[in-house]
């Protein structure tokens, strides 16, 4: 899925995160979420999956964008 088809919920000018390489949360057209963050080594994910780490503030920003 192209990033342009996602709704970006975070990193829209709040704080120092305005580039595409920042931790972000996106919403898909089906209502699911895609997260972008630093790779984490907290555990080894199953084949085909990945583990990323994003700051709490990024999740709070996403919840606020959704009105939660």
PDB file of N, CA and C in Angstrom:
ATOM      1  N   UNK A   1       0.852  -1.174   0.000  1.00  0.00           N
ATOM      2  CA  UNK A   1       0.000   0.000   0.000  1.00  0.00           C
ATOM      3  C   UNK A   1       0.897   1.236   0.000  1.00  0.00           C
ATOM      4  N   UNK A   2       0.585   2.182  -0.821  1.00  0.00           N
ATOM      5  CA  UNK A   2       1.354   3.417  -0.898  1.00  0.00           C
ATOM      6  C   UNK A   2       1.047   4.308   0.299  1.00  0.00           C
ATOM      7  N   UNK A   3       2.049   4.965   0.811  1.00  0.00           N
ATOM      8  CA  UNK A   3       1.868   5.851   1.960  1.00  0.00           C
ATOM      9  C   UNK A   3       0.833   6.922   1.667  1.00  0.00           C
ATOM     10  N   UNK A   4       0.729   7.355   0.415  1.00  0.00           N
ATOM     11  CA  UNK A   4      -0.228   8.395   0.047  1.00  0.00           C
ATOM     12  C   UNK A   4      -1.673   7.963   0.277  1.00  0.00           C
ATOM     13  N   UNK A   5      -1.933   6.665   0.370  1.00  0.00           N
ATOM     14  CA  UNK A   5      -3.293   6.172   0.586  1.00  0.00           C
ATOM     15  C   UNK A   5      -3.634   6.057   2.068  1.00  0.00           C
ATOM     16  N   UNK A   6      -2.687   6.427   2.935  1.00  0.00           N
ATOM     17  CA  UNK A   6      -2.902   6.364   4.378  1.00  0.00           C
ATOM     18  C   UNK A   6      -3.208   7.750   4.924  1.00  0.00           C
ATOM     19  N   UNK A   7      -3.982   7.805   6.010  1.00  0.00           N
ATOM     20  CA  UNK A   7      -4.233   9.057   6.705  1.00  0.00           C
ATOM     21  C   UNK A   7      -3.214   9.176   7.820  1.00  0.00           C
ATOM     22  N   UNK A   8      -2.375  10.186   7.748  1.00  0.00           N
ATOM     23  CA  UNK A   8      -1.339  10.386   8.751  1.00  0.00           C
ATOM     24  C   UNK A   8      -1.962  11.050   9.969  1.00  0.00           C
ATOM     25  N   UNK A   9      -1.827  10.410  11.134  1.00  0.00           N
ATOM     26  CA  UNK A   9      -2.426  10.920  12.361  1.00  0.00           C
ATOM     27  C   UNK A   9      -1.434  11.679  13.226  1.00  0.00           C
ATOM     28  N   UNK A  10      -0.145  11.522  12.981  1.00  0.00           N
ATOM     29  CA  UNK A  10       0.876  12.124  13.832  1.00  0.00           C
ATOM     30  C   UNK A  10       1.947  12.793  12.990  1.00  0.00           C
ATOM     31  N   UNK A  11       2.784  13.585  13.656  1.00  0.00           N
ATOM     32  CA  UNK A  11       3.910  14.216  12.979  1.00  0.00           C
ATOM     33  C   UNK A  11       3.517  15.317  12.030  1.00  0.00           C
ATOM     34  N   UNK A  12       2.414  15.975  12.301  1.00  0.00           N
ATOM     35  CA  UNK A  12       1.938  17.037  11.404  1.00  0.00           C
ATOM     36  C   UNK A  12       2.300  18.429  11.914  1.00  0.00           C
ATOM     37  N   UNK A  13       3.493  18.554  12.466  1.00  0.00           N
ATOM     38  CA  UNK A  13       3.936  19.871  12.912  1.00  0.00           C
ATOM     39  C   UNK A  13       4.051  20.017  14.407  1.00  0.00           C
ATOM     40  N   UNK A  14       3.622  19.034  15.176  1.00  0.00           N
ATOM     41  CA  UNK A  14       3.771  19.096  16.622  1.00  0.00           C
ATOM     42  C   UNK A  14       5.143  18.557  16.998  1.00  0.00           C
ATOM     43  N   UNK A  15       5.925  19.342  17.689  1.00  0.00           N
ATOM     44  CA  UNK A  15       7.257  18.894  18.081  1.00  0.00           C
ATOM     45  C   UNK A  15       8.234  18.993  16.926  1.00  0.00           C
ATOM     46  N   UNK A  16       9.253  18.181  16.963  1.00  0.00           N
ATOM     47  CA  UNK A  16      10.319  18.224  15.966  1.00  0.00           C
ATOM     48  C   UNK A  16      10.146  17.182  14.881  1.00  0.00           C
ATOM     49  N   UNK A  17       9.002  16.610  14.736  1.00  0.00           N
ATOM     50  CA  UNK A  17       8.817  15.475  13.840  1.00  0.00           C
ATOM     51  C   UNK A  17       7.993  15.874  12.627  1.00  0.00           C
ATOM     52  N   UNK A  18       8.657  16.413  11.614  1.00  0.00           N
ATOM     53  CA  UNK A  18       7.947  16.813  10.407  1.00  0.00           C
ATOM     54  C   UNK A  18       8.391  16.036   9.183  1.00  0.00           C
ATOM     55  N   UNK A  19       9.391  15.194   9.302  1.00  0.00           N
ATOM     56  CA  UNK A  19       9.918  14.443   8.168  1.00  0.00           C
ATOM     57  C   UNK A  19       9.319  13.036   8.133  1.00  0.00           C
ATOM     58  N   UNK A  20       9.443  12.391   6.999  1.00  0.00           N
ATOM     59  CA  UNK A  20       8.884  11.051   6.848  1.00  0.00           C
ATOM     60  C   UNK A  20       9.630   9.988   7.640  1.00  0.00           C
ATOM     61  N   UNK A  21      10.780  10.343   8.256  1.00  0.00           N
ATOM     62  CA  UNK A  21      11.549   9.352   8.986  1.00  0.00           C
ATOM     63  C   UNK A  21      11.244   9.354  10.476  1.00  0.00           C
ATOM     64  N   UNK A  22      10.238  10.089  10.913  1.00  0.00           N
ATOM     65  CA  UNK A  22       9.883  10.156  12.326  1.00  0.00           C
ATOM     66  C   UNK A  22       8.913   9.036  12.696  1.00  0.00           C
ATOM     67  N   UNK A  23       8.808   8.718  14.006  1.00  0.00           N
ATOM     68  CA  UNK A  23       7.755   7.786  14.416  1.00  0.00           C
ATOM     69  C   UNK A  23       6.401   8.385  14.053  1.00  0.00           C
ATOM     70  N   UNK A  24       5.536   7.594  13.455  1.00  0.00           N
ATOM     71  CA  UNK A  24       4.211   8.059  13.050  1.00  0.00           C
ATOM     72  C   UNK A  24       3.190   6.945  13.163  1.00  0.00           C
ATOM     73  N   UNK A  25       1.932   7.344  13.238  1.00  0.00           N
ATOM     74  CA  UNK A  25       0.806   6.416  13.196  1.00  0.00           C
ATOM     75  C   UNK A  25      -0.068   6.839  12.026  1.00  0.00           C
ATOM     76  N   UNK A  26      -0.461   5.874  11.223  1.00  0.00           N
ATOM     77  CA  UNK A  26      -1.315   6.105  10.056  1.00  0.00           C
ATOM     78  C   UNK A  26      -2.577   5.256  10.196  1.00  0.00           C
ATOM     79  N   UNK A  27      -3.663   5.707   9.588  1.00  0.00           N
ATOM     80  CA  UNK A  27      -4.901   4.927   9.526  1.00  0.00           C
ATOM     81  C   UNK A  27      -5.138   4.532   8.080  1.00  0.00           C
ATOM     82  N   UNK A  28      -5.522   3.264   7.863  1.00  0.00           N
ATOM     83  CA  UNK A  28      -5.793   2.772   6.521  1.00  0.00           C
ATOM     84  C   UNK A  28      -7.256   3.032   6.158  1.00  0.00           C
ATOM     85  N   UNK A  29      -7.589   2.855   4.896  1.00  0.00           N
ATOM     86  CA  UNK A  29      -8.980   3.056   4.462  1.00  0.00           C
ATOM     87  C   UNK A  29      -9.911   2.023   5.078  1.00  0.00           C
ATOM     88  N   UNK A  30      -9.374   0.888   5.526  1.00  0.00           N
ATOM     89  CA  UNK A  30     -10.214  -0.137   6.162  1.00  0.00           C
ATOM     90  C   UNK A  30     -10.358   0.093   7.661  1.00  0.00           C
ATOM     91  N   UNK A  31      -9.664   1.124   8.198  1.00  0.00           N
ATOM     92  CA  UNK A  31      -9.791   1.451   9.615  1.00  0.00           C
ATOM     93  C   UNK A  31      -8.705   0.858  10.494  1.00  0.00           C
ATOM     94  N   UNK A  32      -7.798   0.086   9.928  1.00  0.00           N
ATOM     95  CA  UNK A  32      -6.700  -0.451  10.731  1.00  0.00           C
ATOM     96  C   UNK A  32      -5.586   0.590  10.806  1.00  0.00           C
ATOM     97  N   UNK A  33      -4.534   0.289  11.545  1.00  0.00           N
ATOM     98  CA  UNK A  33      -3.460   1.247  11.761  1.00  0.00           C
ATOM     99  C   UNK A  33      -2.127   0.686  11.293  1.00  0.00           C
ATOM    100  N   UNK A  34      -1.277   1.589  10.833  1.00  0.00           N
ATOM    101  CA  UNK A  34       0.096   1.266  10.460  1.00  0.00           C
ATOM    102  C   UNK A  34       0.974   2.162  11.315  1.00  0.00           C
ATOM    103  N   UNK A  35       1.963   1.573  11.988  1.00  0.00           N
ATOM    104  CA  UNK A  35       2.870   2.382  12.801  1.00  0.00           C
ATOM    105  C   UNK A  35       4.261   2.362  12.194  1.00  0.00           C
ATOM    106  N   UNK A  36       4.934   3.476  12.295  1.00  0.00           N
ATOM    107  CA  UNK A  36       6.295   3.628  11.804  1.00  0.00           C
ATOM    108  C   UNK A  36       7.143   4.047  12.989  1.00  0.00           C
ATOM    109  N   UNK A  37       8.220   3.330  13.219  1.00  0.00           N
ATOM    110  CA  UNK A  37       9.093   3.691  14.324  1.00  0.00           C
ATOM    111  C   UNK A  37      10.434   3.003  14.212  1.00  0.00           C
ATOM    112  N   UNK A  38      11.246   3.198  15.219  1.00  0.00           N
ATOM    113  CA  UNK A  38      12.555   2.556  15.252  1.00  0.00           C
ATOM    114  C   UNK A  38      12.379   1.060  15.460  1.00  0.00           C
ATOM    115  N   UNK A  39      13.190   0.271  14.772  1.00  0.00           N
ATOM    116  CA  UNK A  39      13.146  -1.174  14.969  1.00  0.00           C
ATOM    117  C   UNK A  39      13.482  -1.497  16.413  1.00  0.00           C
ATOM    118  N   UNK A  40      12.752  -2.428  16.982  1.00  0.00           N
ATOM    119  CA  UNK A  40      12.965  -2.828  18.368  1.00  0.00           C
ATOM    120  C   UNK A  40      13.488  -4.252  18.406  1.00  0.00           C
ATOM    121  N   UNK A  41      14.310  -4.510  19.384  1.00  0.00           N
ATOM    122  CA  UNK A  41      14.825  -5.858  19.592  1.00  0.00           C
ATOM    123  C   UNK A  41      14.247  -6.459  20.870  1.00  0.00           C
ATOM    124  N   UNK A  42      13.042  -5.975  21.275  1.00  0.00           N
ATOM    125  CA  UNK A  42      12.408  -6.454  22.496  1.00  0.00           C
ATOM    126  C   UNK A  42      12.125  -7.954  22.439  1.00  0.00           C
ATOM    127  N   UNK A  43      11.758  -8.440  21.265  1.00  0.00           N
ATOM    128  CA  UNK A  43      11.592  -9.875  21.025  1.00  0.00           C
ATOM    129  C   UNK A  43      11.634 -10.107  19.535  1.00  0.00           C
ATOM    130  N   UNK A  44      11.775 -11.339  19.137  1.00  0.00           N
ATOM    131  CA  UNK A  44      11.812 -11.681  17.721  1.00  0.00           C
ATOM    132  C   UNK A  44      10.395 -11.969  17.259  1.00  0.00           C
ATOM    133  N   UNK A  45       9.930 -11.176  16.305  1.00  0.00           N
ATOM    134  CA  UNK A  45       8.568 -11.345  15.788  1.00  0.00           C
ATOM    135  C   UNK A  45       8.506 -12.546  14.846  1.00  0.00           C
ATOM    136  N   UNK A  46       7.322 -13.143  14.696  1.00  0.00           N
ATOM    137  CA  UNK A  46       7.161 -14.250  13.756  1.00  0.00           C
ATOM    138  C   UNK A  46       7.479 -13.806  12.329  1.00  0.00           C
ATOM    139  N   UNK A  47       7.744 -14.753  11.481  1.00  0.00           N
ATOM    140  CA  UNK A  47       8.038 -14.466  10.071  1.00  0.00           C
ATOM    141  C   UNK A  47       6.927 -13.619   9.472  1.00  0.00           C
ATOM    142  N   UNK A  48       7.314 -12.598   8.732  1.00  0.00           N
ATOM    143  CA  UNK A  48       6.347 -11.725   8.079  1.00  0.00           C
ATOM    144  C   UNK A  48       5.865 -10.578   8.949  1.00  0.00           C
ATOM    145  N   UNK A  49       6.327 -10.496  10.195  1.00  0.00           N
ATOM    146  CA  UNK A  49       5.923  -9.428  11.090  1.00  0.00           C
ATOM    147  C   UNK A  49       7.157  -8.667  11.550  1.00  0.00           C
ATOM    148  N   UNK A  50       6.954  -7.489  12.084  1.00  0.00           N
ATOM    149  CA  UNK A  50       8.043  -6.688  12.603  1.00  0.00           C
ATOM    150  C   UNK A  50       7.630  -6.019  13.897  1.00  0.00           C
ATOM    151  N   UNK A  51       8.600  -5.622  14.679  1.00  0.00           N
ATOM    152  CA  UNK A  51       8.356  -4.934  15.937  1.00  0.00           C
ATOM    153  C   UNK A  51       9.011  -3.562  15.842  1.00  0.00           C
ATOM    154  N   UNK A  52       8.213  -2.509  16.074  1.00  0.00           N
ATOM    155  CA  UNK A  52       8.757  -1.160  16.072  1.00  0.00           C
ATOM    156  C   UNK A  52       8.470  -0.523  17.420  1.00  0.00           C
ATOM    157  N   UNK A  53       9.261   0.463  17.748  1.00  0.00           N
ATOM    158  CA  UNK A  53       9.096   1.180  19.000  1.00  0.00           C
ATOM    159  C   UNK A  53       8.770   2.627  18.683  1.00  0.00           C
ATOM    160  N   UNK A  54       7.668   3.126  19.264  1.00  0.00           N
ATOM    161  CA  UNK A  54       7.302   4.527  19.061  1.00  0.00           C
ATOM    162  C   UNK A  54       7.073   5.157  20.432  1.00  0.00           C
ATOM    163  N   UNK A  55       7.340   6.445  20.567  1.00  0.00           N
ATOM    164  CA  UNK A  55       7.161   7.122  21.849  1.00  0.00           C
ATOM    165  C   UNK A  55       5.691   7.216  22.254  1.00  0.00           C
ATOM    166  N   UNK A  56       5.449   7.273  23.558  1.00  0.00           N
ATOM    167  CA  UNK A  56       4.089   7.425  24.074  1.00  0.00           C
ATOM    168  C   UNK A  56       3.418   8.668  23.495  1.00  0.00           C
ATOM    169  N   UNK A  57       4.166   9.748  23.346  1.00  0.00           N
ATOM    170  CA  UNK A  57       3.609  10.990  22.819  1.00  0.00           C
ATOM    171  C   UNK A  57       3.034  10.801  21.414  1.00  0.00           C
ATOM    172  N   UNK A  58       3.641   9.924  20.623  1.00  0.00           N
ATOM    173  CA  UNK A  58       3.146   9.660  19.271  1.00  0.00           C
ATOM    174  C   UNK A  58       1.774   8.992  19.339  1.00  0.00           C
ATOM    175  N   UNK A  59       1.602   8.035  20.258  1.00  0.00           N
ATOM    176  CA  UNK A  59       0.281   7.402  20.420  1.00  0.00           C
ATOM    177  C   UNK A  59      -0.744   8.403  20.944  1.00  0.00           C
ATOM    178  N   UNK A  60      -0.345   9.225  21.888  1.00  0.00           N
ATOM    179  CA  UNK A  60      -1.268  10.245  22.409  1.00  0.00           C
ATOM    180  C   UNK A  60      -1.725  11.192  21.295  1.00  0.00           C
ATOM    181  N   UNK A  61      -0.787  11.566  20.431  1.00  0.00           N
ATOM    182  CA  UNK A  61      -1.120  12.444  19.311  1.00  0.00           C
ATOM    183  C   UNK A  61      -2.117  11.767  18.357  1.00  0.00           C
ATOM    184  N   UNK A  62      -1.906  10.474  18.109  1.00  0.00           N
ATOM    185  CA  UNK A  62      -2.819   9.723  17.237  1.00  0.00           C
ATOM    186  C   UNK A  62      -4.213   9.635  17.858  1.00  0.00           C
ATOM    187  N   UNK A  63      -4.291   9.344  19.162  1.00  0.00           N
ATOM    188  CA  UNK A  63      -5.584   9.279  19.844  1.00  0.00           C
ATOM    189  C   UNK A  63      -6.295  10.631  19.776  1.00  0.00           C
ATOM    190  N   UNK A  64      -5.541  11.699  19.989  1.00  0.00           N
ATOM    191  CA  UNK A  64      -6.117  13.045  19.912  1.00  0.00           C
ATOM    192  C   UNK A  64      -6.656  13.331  18.505  1.00  0.00           C
ATOM    193  N   UNK A  65      -5.906  12.942  17.477  1.00  0.00           N
ATOM    194  CA  UNK A  65      -6.343  13.162  16.094  1.00  0.00           C
ATOM    195  C   UNK A  65      -7.645  12.422  15.800  1.00  0.00           C
ATOM    196  N   UNK A  66      -7.858  11.297  16.460  1.00  0.00           N
ATOM    197  CA  UNK A  66      -9.090  10.509  16.275  1.00  0.00           C
ATOM    198  C   UNK A  66     -10.216  10.954  17.200  1.00  0.00           C
ATOM    199  N   UNK A  67      -9.938  11.879  18.113  1.00  0.00           N
ATOM    200  CA  UNK A  67     -10.956  12.344  19.040  1.00  0.00           C
ATOM    201  C   UNK A  67     -11.195  11.386  20.192  1.00  0.00           C
ATOM    202  N   UNK A  68     -10.205  10.537  20.480  1.00  0.00           N
ATOM    203  CA  UNK A  68     -10.348   9.570  21.592  1.00  0.00           C
ATOM    204  C   UNK A  68      -9.851  10.127  22.879  1.00  0.00           C
TER     205      UNK A  68
END
